[in-house]
Coordinates of C-alpha atoms in Angstrom, one line a residue:
Chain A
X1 CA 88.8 86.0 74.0
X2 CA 91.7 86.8 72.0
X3 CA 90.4 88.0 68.8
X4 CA 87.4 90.9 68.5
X5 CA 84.2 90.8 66.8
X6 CA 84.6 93.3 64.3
X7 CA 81.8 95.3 65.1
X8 CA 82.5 95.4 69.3
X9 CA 83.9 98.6 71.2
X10 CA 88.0 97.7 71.8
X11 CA 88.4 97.5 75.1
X12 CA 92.4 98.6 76.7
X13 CA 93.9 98.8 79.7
X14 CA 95.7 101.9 80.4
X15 CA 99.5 100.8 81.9
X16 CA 99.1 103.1 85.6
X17 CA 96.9 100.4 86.8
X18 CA 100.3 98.5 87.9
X19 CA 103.4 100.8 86.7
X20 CA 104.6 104.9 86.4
X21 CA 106.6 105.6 84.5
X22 CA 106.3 102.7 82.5
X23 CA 109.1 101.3 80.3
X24 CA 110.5 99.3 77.9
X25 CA 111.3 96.3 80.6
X26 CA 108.1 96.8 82.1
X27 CA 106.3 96.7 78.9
X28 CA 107.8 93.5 77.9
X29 CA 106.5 91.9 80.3
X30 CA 103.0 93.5 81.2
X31 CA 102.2 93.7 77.8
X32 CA 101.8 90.1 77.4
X33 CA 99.8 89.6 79.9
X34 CA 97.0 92.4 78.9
X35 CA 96.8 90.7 75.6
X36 CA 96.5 87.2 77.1
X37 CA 94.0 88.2 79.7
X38 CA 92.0 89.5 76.2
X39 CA 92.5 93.1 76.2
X40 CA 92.9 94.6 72.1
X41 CA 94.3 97.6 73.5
X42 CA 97.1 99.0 76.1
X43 CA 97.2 103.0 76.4
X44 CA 100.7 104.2 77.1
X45 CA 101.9 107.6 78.8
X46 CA 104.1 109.4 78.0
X47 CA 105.5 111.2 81.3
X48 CA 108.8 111.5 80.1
X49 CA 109.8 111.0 76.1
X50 CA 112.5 108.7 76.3
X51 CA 110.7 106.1 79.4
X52 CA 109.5 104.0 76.4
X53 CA 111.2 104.0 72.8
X54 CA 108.3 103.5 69.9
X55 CA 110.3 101.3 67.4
X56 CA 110.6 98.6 70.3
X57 CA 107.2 99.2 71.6
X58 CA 106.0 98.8 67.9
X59 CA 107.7 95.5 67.8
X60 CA 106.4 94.2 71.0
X61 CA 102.9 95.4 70.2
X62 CA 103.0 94.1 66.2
X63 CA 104.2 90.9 67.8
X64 CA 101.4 90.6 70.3
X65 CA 98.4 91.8 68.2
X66 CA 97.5 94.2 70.6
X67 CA 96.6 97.6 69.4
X68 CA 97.6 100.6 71.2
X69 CA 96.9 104.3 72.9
X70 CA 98.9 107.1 74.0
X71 CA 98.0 109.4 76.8
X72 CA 99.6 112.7 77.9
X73 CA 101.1 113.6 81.6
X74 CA 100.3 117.3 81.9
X75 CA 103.5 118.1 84.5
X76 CA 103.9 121.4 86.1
X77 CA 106.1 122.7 83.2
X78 CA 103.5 121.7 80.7
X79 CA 100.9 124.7 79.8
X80 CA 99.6 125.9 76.6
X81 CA 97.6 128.4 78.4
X82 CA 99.9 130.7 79.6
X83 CA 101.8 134.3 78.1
X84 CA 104.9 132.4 78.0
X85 CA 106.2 131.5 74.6
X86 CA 108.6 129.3 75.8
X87 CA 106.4 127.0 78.1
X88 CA 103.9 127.0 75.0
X89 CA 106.5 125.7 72.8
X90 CA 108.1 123.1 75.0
X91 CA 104.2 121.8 76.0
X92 CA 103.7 121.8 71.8
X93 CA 107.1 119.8 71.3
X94 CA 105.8 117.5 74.0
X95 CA 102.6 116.6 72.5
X96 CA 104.2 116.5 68.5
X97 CA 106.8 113.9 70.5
X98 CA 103.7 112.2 71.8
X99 CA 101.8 112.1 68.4
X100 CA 104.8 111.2 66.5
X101 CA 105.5 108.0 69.2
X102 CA 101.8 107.4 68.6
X103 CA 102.3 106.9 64.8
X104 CA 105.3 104.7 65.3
X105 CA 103.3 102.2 67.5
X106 CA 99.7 102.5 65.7
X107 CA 98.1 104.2 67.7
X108 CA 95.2 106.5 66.4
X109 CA 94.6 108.9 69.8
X110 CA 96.9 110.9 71.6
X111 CA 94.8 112.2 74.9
X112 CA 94.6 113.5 78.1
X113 CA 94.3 117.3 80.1
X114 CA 96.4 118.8 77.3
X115 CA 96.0 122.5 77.7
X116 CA 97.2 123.2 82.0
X117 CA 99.4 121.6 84.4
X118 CA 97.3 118.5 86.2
X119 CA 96.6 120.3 90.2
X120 CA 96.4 123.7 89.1
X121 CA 93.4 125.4 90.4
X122 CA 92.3 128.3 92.3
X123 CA 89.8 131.3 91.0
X124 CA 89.7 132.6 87.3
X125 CA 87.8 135.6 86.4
X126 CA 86.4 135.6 83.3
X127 CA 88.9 137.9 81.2
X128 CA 92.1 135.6 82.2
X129 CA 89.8 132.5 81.2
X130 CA 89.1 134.3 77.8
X131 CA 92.7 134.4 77.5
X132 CA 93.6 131.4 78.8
X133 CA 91.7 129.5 76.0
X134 CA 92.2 131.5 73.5
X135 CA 96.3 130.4 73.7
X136 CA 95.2 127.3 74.5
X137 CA 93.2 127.1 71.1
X138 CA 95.7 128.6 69.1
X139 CA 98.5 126.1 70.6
X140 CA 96.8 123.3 69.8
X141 CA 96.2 124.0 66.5
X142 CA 99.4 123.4 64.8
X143 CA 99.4 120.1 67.1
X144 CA 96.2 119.0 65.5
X145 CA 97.1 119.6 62.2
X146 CA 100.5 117.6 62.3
X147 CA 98.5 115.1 63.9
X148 CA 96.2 114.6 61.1
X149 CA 99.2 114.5 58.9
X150 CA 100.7 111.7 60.6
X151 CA 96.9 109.9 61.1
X152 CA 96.2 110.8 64.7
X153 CA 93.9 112.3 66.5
X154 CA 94.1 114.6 69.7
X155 CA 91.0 114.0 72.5
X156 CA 91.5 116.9 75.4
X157 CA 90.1 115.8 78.6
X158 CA 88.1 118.1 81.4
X159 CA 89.3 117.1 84.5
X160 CA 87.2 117.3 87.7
X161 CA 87.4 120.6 89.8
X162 CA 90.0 119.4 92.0
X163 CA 92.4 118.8 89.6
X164 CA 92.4 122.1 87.4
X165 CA 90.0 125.2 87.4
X166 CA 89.9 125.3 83.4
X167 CA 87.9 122.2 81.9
X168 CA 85.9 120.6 83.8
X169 CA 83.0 119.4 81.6
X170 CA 82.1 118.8 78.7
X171 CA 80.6 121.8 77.7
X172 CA 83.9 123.2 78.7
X173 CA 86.0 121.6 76.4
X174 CA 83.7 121.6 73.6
X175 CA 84.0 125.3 73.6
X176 CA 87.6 124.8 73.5
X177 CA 87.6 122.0 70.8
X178 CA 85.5 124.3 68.6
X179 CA 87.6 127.1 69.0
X180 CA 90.3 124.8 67.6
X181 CA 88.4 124.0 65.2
X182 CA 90.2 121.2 63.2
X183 CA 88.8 117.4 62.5
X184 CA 92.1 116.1 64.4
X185 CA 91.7 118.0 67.8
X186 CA 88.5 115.8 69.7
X187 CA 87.3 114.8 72.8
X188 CA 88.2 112.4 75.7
X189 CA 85.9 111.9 78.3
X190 CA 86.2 109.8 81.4
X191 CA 83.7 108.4 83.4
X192 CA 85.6 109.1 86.8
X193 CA 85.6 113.0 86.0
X194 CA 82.0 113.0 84.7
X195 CA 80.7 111.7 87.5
X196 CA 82.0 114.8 89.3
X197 CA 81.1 116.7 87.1
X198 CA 78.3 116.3 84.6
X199 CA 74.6 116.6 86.3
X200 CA 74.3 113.5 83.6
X201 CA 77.1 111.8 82.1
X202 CA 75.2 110.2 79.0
X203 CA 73.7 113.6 78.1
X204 CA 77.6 114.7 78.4
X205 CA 78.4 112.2 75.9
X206 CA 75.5 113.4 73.6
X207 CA 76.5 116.8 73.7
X208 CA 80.1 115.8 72.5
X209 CA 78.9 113.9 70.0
X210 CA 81.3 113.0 66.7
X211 CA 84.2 115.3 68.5
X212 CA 84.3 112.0 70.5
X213 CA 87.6 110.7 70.1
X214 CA 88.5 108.9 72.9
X215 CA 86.4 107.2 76.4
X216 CA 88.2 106.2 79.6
X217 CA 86.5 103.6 81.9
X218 CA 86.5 103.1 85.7
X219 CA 84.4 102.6 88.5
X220 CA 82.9 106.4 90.4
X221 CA 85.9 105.3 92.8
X222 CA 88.5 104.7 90.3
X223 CA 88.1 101.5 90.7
X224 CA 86.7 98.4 88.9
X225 CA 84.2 99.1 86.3
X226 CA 80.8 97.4 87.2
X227 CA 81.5 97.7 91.2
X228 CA 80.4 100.7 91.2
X229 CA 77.3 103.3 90.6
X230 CA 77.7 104.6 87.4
X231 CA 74.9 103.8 85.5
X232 CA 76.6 101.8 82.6
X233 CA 73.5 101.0 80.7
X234 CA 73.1 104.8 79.8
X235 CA 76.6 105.0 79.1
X236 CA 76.7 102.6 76.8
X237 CA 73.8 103.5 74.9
X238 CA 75.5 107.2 74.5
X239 CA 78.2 105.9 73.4
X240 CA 76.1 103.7 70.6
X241 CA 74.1 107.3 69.8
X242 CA 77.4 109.1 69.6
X243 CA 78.9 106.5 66.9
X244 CA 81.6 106.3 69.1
X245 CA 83.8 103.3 67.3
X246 CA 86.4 103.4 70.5
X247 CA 88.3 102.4 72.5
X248 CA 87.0 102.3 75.6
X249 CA 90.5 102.3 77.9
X250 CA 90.1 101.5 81.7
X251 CA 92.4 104.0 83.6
X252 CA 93.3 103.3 87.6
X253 CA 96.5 103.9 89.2
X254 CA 98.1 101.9 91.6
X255 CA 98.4 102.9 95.2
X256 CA 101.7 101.1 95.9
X257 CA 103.7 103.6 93.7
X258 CA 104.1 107.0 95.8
X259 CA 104.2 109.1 92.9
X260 CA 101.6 108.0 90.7
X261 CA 98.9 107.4 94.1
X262 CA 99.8 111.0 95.0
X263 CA 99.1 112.7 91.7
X264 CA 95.8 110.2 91.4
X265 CA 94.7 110.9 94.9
X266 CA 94.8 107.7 95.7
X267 CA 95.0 106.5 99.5
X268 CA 93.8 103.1 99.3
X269 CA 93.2 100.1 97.5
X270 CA 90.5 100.2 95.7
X271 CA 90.4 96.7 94.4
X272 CA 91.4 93.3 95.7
X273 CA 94.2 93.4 92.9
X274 CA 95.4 95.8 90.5
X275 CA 94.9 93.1 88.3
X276 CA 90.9 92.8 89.1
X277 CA 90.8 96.2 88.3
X278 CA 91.8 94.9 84.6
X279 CA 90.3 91.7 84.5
X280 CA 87.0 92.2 86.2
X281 CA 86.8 95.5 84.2
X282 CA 87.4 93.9 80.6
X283 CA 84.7 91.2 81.8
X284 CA 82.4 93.7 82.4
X285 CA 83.0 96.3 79.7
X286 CA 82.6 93.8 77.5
X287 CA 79.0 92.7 78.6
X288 CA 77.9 96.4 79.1
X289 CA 79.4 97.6 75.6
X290 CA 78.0 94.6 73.7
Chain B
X1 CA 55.0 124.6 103.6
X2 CA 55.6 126.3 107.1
X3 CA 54.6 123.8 109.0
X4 CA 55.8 120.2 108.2
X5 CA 54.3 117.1 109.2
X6 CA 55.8 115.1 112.2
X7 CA 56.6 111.7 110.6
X8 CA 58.6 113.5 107.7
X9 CA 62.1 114.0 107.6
X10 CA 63.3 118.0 108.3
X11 CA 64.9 119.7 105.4
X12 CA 67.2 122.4 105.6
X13 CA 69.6 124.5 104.2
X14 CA 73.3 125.4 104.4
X15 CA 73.9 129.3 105.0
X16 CA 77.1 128.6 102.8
X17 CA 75.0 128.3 100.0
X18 CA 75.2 132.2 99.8
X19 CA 77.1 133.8 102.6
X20 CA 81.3 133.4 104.0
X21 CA 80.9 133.9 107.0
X22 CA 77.9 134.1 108.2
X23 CA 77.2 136.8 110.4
X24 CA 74.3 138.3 112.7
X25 CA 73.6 141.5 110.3
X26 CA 73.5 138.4 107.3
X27 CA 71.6 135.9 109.3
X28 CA 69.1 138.8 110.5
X29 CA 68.1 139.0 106.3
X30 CA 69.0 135.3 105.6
X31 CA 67.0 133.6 108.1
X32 CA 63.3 134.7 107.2
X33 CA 64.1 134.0 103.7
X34 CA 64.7 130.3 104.5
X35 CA 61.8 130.1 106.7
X36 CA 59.6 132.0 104.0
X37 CA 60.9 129.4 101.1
X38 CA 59.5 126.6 103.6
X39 CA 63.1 125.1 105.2
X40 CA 62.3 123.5 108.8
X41 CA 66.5 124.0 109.4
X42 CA 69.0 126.6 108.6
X43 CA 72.9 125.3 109.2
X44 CA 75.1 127.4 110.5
X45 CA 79.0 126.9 110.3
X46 CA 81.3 128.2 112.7
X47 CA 84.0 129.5 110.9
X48 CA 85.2 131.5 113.9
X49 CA 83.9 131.7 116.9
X50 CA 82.0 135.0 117.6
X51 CA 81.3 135.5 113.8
X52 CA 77.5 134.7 115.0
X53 CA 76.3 135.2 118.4
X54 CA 74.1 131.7 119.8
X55 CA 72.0 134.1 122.2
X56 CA 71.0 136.8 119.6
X57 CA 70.8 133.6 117.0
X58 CA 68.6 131.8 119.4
X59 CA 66.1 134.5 119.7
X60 CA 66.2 135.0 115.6
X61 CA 65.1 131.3 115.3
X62 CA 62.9 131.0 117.6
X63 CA 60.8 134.0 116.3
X64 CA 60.8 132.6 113.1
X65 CA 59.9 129.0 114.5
X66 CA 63.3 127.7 112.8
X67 CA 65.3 124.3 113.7
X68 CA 68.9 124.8 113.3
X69 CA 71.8 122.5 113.1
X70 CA 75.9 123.6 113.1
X71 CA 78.5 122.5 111.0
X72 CA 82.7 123.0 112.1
X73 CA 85.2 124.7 109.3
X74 CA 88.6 122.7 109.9
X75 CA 90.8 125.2 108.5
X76 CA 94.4 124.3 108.7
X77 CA 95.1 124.8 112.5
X78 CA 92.4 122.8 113.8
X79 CA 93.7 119.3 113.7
X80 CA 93.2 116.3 116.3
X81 CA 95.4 113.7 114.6
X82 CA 98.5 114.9 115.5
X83 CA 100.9 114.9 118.2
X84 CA 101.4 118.2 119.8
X85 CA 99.1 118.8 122.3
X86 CA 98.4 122.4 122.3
X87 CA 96.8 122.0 118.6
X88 CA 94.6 119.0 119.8
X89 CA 93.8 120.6 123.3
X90 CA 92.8 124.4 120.6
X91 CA 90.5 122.1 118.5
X92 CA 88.6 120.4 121.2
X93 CA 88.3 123.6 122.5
X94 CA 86.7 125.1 119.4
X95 CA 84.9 121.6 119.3
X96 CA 83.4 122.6 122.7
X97 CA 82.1 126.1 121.6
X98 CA 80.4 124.7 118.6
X99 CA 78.7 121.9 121.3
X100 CA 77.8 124.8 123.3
X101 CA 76.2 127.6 120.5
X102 CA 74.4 124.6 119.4
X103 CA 72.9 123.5 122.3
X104 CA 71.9 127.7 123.0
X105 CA 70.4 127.8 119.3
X106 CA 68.9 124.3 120.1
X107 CA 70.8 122.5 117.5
X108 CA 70.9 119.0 118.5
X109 CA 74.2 118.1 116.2
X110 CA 77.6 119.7 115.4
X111 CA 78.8 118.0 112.4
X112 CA 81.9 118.2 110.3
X113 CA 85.3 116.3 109.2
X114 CA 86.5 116.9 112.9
X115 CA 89.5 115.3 112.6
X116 CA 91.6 116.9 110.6
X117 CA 92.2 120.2 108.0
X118 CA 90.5 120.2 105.4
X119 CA 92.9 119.9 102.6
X120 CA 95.4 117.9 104.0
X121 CA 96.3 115.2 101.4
X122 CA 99.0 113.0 100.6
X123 CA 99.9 108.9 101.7
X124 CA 100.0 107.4 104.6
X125 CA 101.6 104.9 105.8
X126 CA 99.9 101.9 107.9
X127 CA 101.7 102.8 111.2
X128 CA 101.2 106.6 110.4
X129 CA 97.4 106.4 109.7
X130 CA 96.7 103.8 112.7
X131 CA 98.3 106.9 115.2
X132 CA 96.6 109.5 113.8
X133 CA 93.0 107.4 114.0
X134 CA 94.1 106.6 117.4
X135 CA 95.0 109.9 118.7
X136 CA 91.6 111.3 116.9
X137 CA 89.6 108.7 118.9
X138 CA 90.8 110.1 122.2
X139 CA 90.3 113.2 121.4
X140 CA 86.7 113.4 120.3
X141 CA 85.6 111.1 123.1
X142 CA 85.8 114.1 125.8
X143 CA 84.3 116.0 123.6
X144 CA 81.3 113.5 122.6
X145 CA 81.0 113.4 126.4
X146 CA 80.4 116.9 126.5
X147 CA 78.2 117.0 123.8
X148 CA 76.3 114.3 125.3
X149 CA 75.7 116.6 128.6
X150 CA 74.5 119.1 126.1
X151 CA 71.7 116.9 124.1
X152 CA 74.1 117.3 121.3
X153 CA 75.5 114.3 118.9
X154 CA 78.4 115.0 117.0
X155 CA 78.4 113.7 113.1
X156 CA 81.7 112.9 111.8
X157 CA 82.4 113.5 108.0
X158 CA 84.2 111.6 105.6
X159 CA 85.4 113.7 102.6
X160 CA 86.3 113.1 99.4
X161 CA 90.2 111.8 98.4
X162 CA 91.0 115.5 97.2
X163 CA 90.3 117.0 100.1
X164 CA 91.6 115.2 103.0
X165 CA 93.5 111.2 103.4
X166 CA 92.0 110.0 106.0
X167 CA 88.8 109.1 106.1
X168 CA 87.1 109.3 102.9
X169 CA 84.2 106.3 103.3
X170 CA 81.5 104.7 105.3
X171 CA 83.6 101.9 106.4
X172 CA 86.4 104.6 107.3
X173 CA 84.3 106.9 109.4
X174 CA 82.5 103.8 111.4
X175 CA 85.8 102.8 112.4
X176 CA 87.0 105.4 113.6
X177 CA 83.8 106.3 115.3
X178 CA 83.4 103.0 117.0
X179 CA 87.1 103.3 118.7
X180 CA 85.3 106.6 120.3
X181 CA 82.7 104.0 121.1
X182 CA 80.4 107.0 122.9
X183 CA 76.8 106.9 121.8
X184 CA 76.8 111.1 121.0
X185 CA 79.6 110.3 118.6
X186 CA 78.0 109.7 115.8
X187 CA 78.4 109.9 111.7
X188 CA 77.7 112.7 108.9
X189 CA 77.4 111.8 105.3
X190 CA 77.1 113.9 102.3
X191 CA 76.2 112.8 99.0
X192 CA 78.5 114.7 97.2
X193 CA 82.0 112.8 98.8
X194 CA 79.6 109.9 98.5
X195 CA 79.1 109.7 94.8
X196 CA 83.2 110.0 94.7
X197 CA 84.2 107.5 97.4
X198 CA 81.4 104.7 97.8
X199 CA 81.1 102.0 95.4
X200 CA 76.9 102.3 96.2
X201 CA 76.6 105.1 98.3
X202 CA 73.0 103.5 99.4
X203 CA 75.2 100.7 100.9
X204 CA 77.1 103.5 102.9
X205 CA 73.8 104.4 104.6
X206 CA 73.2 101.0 105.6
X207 CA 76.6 100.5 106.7
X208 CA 76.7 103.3 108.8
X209 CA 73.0 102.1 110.3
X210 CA 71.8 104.0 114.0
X211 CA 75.5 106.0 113.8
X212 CA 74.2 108.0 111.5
X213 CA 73.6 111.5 113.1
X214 CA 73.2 114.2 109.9
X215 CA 72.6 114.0 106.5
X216 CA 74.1 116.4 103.7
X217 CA 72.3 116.0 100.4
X218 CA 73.2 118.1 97.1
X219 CA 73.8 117.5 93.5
X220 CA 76.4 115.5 92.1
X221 CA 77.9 118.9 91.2
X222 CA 77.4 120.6 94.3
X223 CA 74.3 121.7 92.7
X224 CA 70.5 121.1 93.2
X225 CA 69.9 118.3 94.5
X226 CA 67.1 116.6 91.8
X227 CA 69.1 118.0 88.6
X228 CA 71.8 115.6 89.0
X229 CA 72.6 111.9 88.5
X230 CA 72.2 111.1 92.3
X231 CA 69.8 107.7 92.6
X232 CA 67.9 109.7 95.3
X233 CA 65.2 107.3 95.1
X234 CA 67.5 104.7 97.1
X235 CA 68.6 107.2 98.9
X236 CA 65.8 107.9 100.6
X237 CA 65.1 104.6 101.2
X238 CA 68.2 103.8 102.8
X239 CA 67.7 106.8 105.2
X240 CA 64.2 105.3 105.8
X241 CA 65.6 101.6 106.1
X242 CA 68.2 102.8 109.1
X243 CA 65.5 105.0 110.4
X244 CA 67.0 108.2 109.8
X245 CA 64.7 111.0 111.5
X246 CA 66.7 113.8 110.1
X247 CA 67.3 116.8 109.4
X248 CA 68.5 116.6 105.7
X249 CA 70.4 119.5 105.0
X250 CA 71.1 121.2 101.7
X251 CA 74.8 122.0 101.4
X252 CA 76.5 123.9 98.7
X253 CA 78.8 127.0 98.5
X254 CA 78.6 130.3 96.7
X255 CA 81.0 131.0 93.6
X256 CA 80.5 135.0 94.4
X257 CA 82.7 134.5 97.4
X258 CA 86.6 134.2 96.4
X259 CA 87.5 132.5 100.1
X260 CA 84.4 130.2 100.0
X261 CA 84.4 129.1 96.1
X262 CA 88.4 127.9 96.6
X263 CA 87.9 126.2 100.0
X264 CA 85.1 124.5 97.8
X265 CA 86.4 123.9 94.6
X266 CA 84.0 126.1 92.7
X267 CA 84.7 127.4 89.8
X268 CA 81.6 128.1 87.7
X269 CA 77.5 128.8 88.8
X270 CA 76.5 125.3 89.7
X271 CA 72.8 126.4 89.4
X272 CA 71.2 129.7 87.6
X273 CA 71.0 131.3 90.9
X274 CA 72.2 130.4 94.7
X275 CA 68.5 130.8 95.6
X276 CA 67.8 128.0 93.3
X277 CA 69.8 125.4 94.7
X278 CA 67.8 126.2 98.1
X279 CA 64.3 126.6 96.4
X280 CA 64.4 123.9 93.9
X281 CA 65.8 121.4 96.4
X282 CA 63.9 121.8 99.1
X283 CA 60.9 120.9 96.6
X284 CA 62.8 118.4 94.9
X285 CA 63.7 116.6 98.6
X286 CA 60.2 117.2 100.5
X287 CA 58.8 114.9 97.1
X288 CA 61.5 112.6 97.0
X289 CA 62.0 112.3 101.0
X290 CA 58.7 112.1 101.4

């Protein structure tokens, strides 16, 4: 299907299914291929600014009819919880790069884990967790509010307990989204964390509610949506109760690129293909979402 | 209940649930507890050896008419995948004591991801993985013999991509178990790496069929088991279908405990109290179990 009933969920592929970092040349030629296979949306990271340049990716994508995404790589330099101004500020220039890219390419969500470095954990007692998001609130503020000035919208992701200590569900992060407290800074949530995480993802989804901003799809092993044991029905209806207007991005990472399988945790296949992972996914999504 | 009836499956409990390590003095208070609340088993890990004494253990149990079963702690020295000798020769020989305290408590299985440390992560290459599975093979097959001598069955774990890359499924753990090809080596599996790492963790009983020697059950959270989005009812009739005779123990770790809670990946309560994890599942599994 190449154009979308009005009315559907937009269903994306995220581009660390088959590449990291990905890049202009890779673009030009994946891209193409996620819109002919039916997709209305491919999510972009942003590792490094620079890997992709928005004024070409806007071209390809206007070209292509495919709408867009943009997620955040939370690196080891990148913190907005921590005492130091510096880090703070370089993590903020990161994400007003990211939001600004986003713009330029039409893309209405900027998301991912963006208040701690991806992999930190370890114990927090509860006065350096106080602190830690209350900077983390107060940096994203700013971030939010240039976002809504240039039509996006932030969604900040828990992560499961093995990839940081801070946000892990969603009554986590709606703490922290409420500190914020601004219509541009939402909520992503992902089905792969939730499942960790939430004693009931769809109840998770309730309690976010309207800060919904952005959903990622994949199967409880990361791989293809439908093989799996998430209960999708429930999901799906959550989603309806929520409002949630999407899209609904499926996010995997390929094992055949050392960096990206290590910082996934990913030690095998866990498709036949990277591209059954997509294609098999949209196939399914599609059904589930109605 | 302190008695249960024959046909039904043995329920325990994990002394991790409150205590790192356990100890005599600990077990002396813990023990009658989880007999009073109705348990059949108490687990006990072996940390390090001599942190609990089998004989004095033995005679605790036996007053209180309590099962036990044991569980290993691969911390980062205890390793049979590699090549140096003196590491594999130190780990069999903790393997060993752990056959041997559970045979004095009358534990018939020692369970655990005896393999390798828990934690170690990262790829592997084909050639790598294939000598490491080998070398893990030979090892474990002198001391399944052992076990074997002992009435004891060993259960090997998989765990969950985050906390070790090697074998984190069904299909993983059956193969390497079936190069030990010894009847006492048998298989562990624990819901919570289950819900991560099996498309249908049902299907990963099945799989897994007459190896399977212990069963972990806990919420998808590490919490109480029957709170969470587990599908317990085909669960339990998986276990029924390969003719699982138990025990099913209740594993989970206390977030009061620094060194326990990061080994674990804790971070918040997972339940109101440690207690009710214990309580509340046990009741939860004797209905569901049946």
């Amino acid at each position: 299907m190449s154009t979308q009933d009005r009315s559907a969920i937009a269903i994306g592929a995220n581009t660390w299914i088959w590449e990291s970092p990905i890049t202009d040349d890779a673009l030009a030629t994946l891209a193409p291929r996620i819109r002919g296979w039916g997709f209305d949306v491919v999510e972009l990271p942003v590792e490094t600014p620079g890997d992709w340049y928005p004024d070409r990716t806007a071209a390809l994508l206007s070209g292509l009819g495919l709408g867009a995404t943009v997620c955040c790589a939370m690196g080891p330099d990148r913190d907005l919880t921590g005492a130091d101004p510096e880090v703070t500020a370089a993590t903020q220039n990161y994400l007003l790069f990211c939001v600004d890219a986003a713009a330029t390419i039409g893309a209405t969500v900027v998301a991912g884990p963006i208040y701690a470095p991806v992999g930190r954990t370890g114990h927090l007692g509860p006065d350096e967790r106080e602190a830690m998001l209350g900077r983390a609130a107060a940096a994203l503020r700013p971030v939010a509010e240039h976002a809504s000035s240039r039509g996006v919208r932030l969604g900040v992701e828990p992560l499961n307990r093995f990839e940081t200590n801070l946000i892990n569900t969603a009554a986590q992060v709606i703490d922290l989204v409420d500190r914020v407290d601004h219509p541009a800074c939402g909520v992503m949530l992902d089905t792969f964390h939730m499942n960790i995480e939430e004693k009931h993802p769809a109840e998770a989804i309730r309690a976010v509610g309207p800060r919904l901003a952005h959903f990622h799809a994949c199967g409880t092993d990361r791989g293809t949506p439908g093989t799996d044991h998430t209960d999708w029905t429930a999901i799906a209806g959550a989603l309806r109760e929520v409002g949630y207007a999407g899209p609904v991005v499926i996010e995997s990472f390929t094992a055949d690129n050392l960096t990206i399988a290590t910082a996934a945790s990913i030690w095998r296949p866990l498709a036949p293909s990277q591209d059954t992972i997509a294609v098999d996914g949209l196939a399914f999504l599609r059904r589930v979402l109605g």
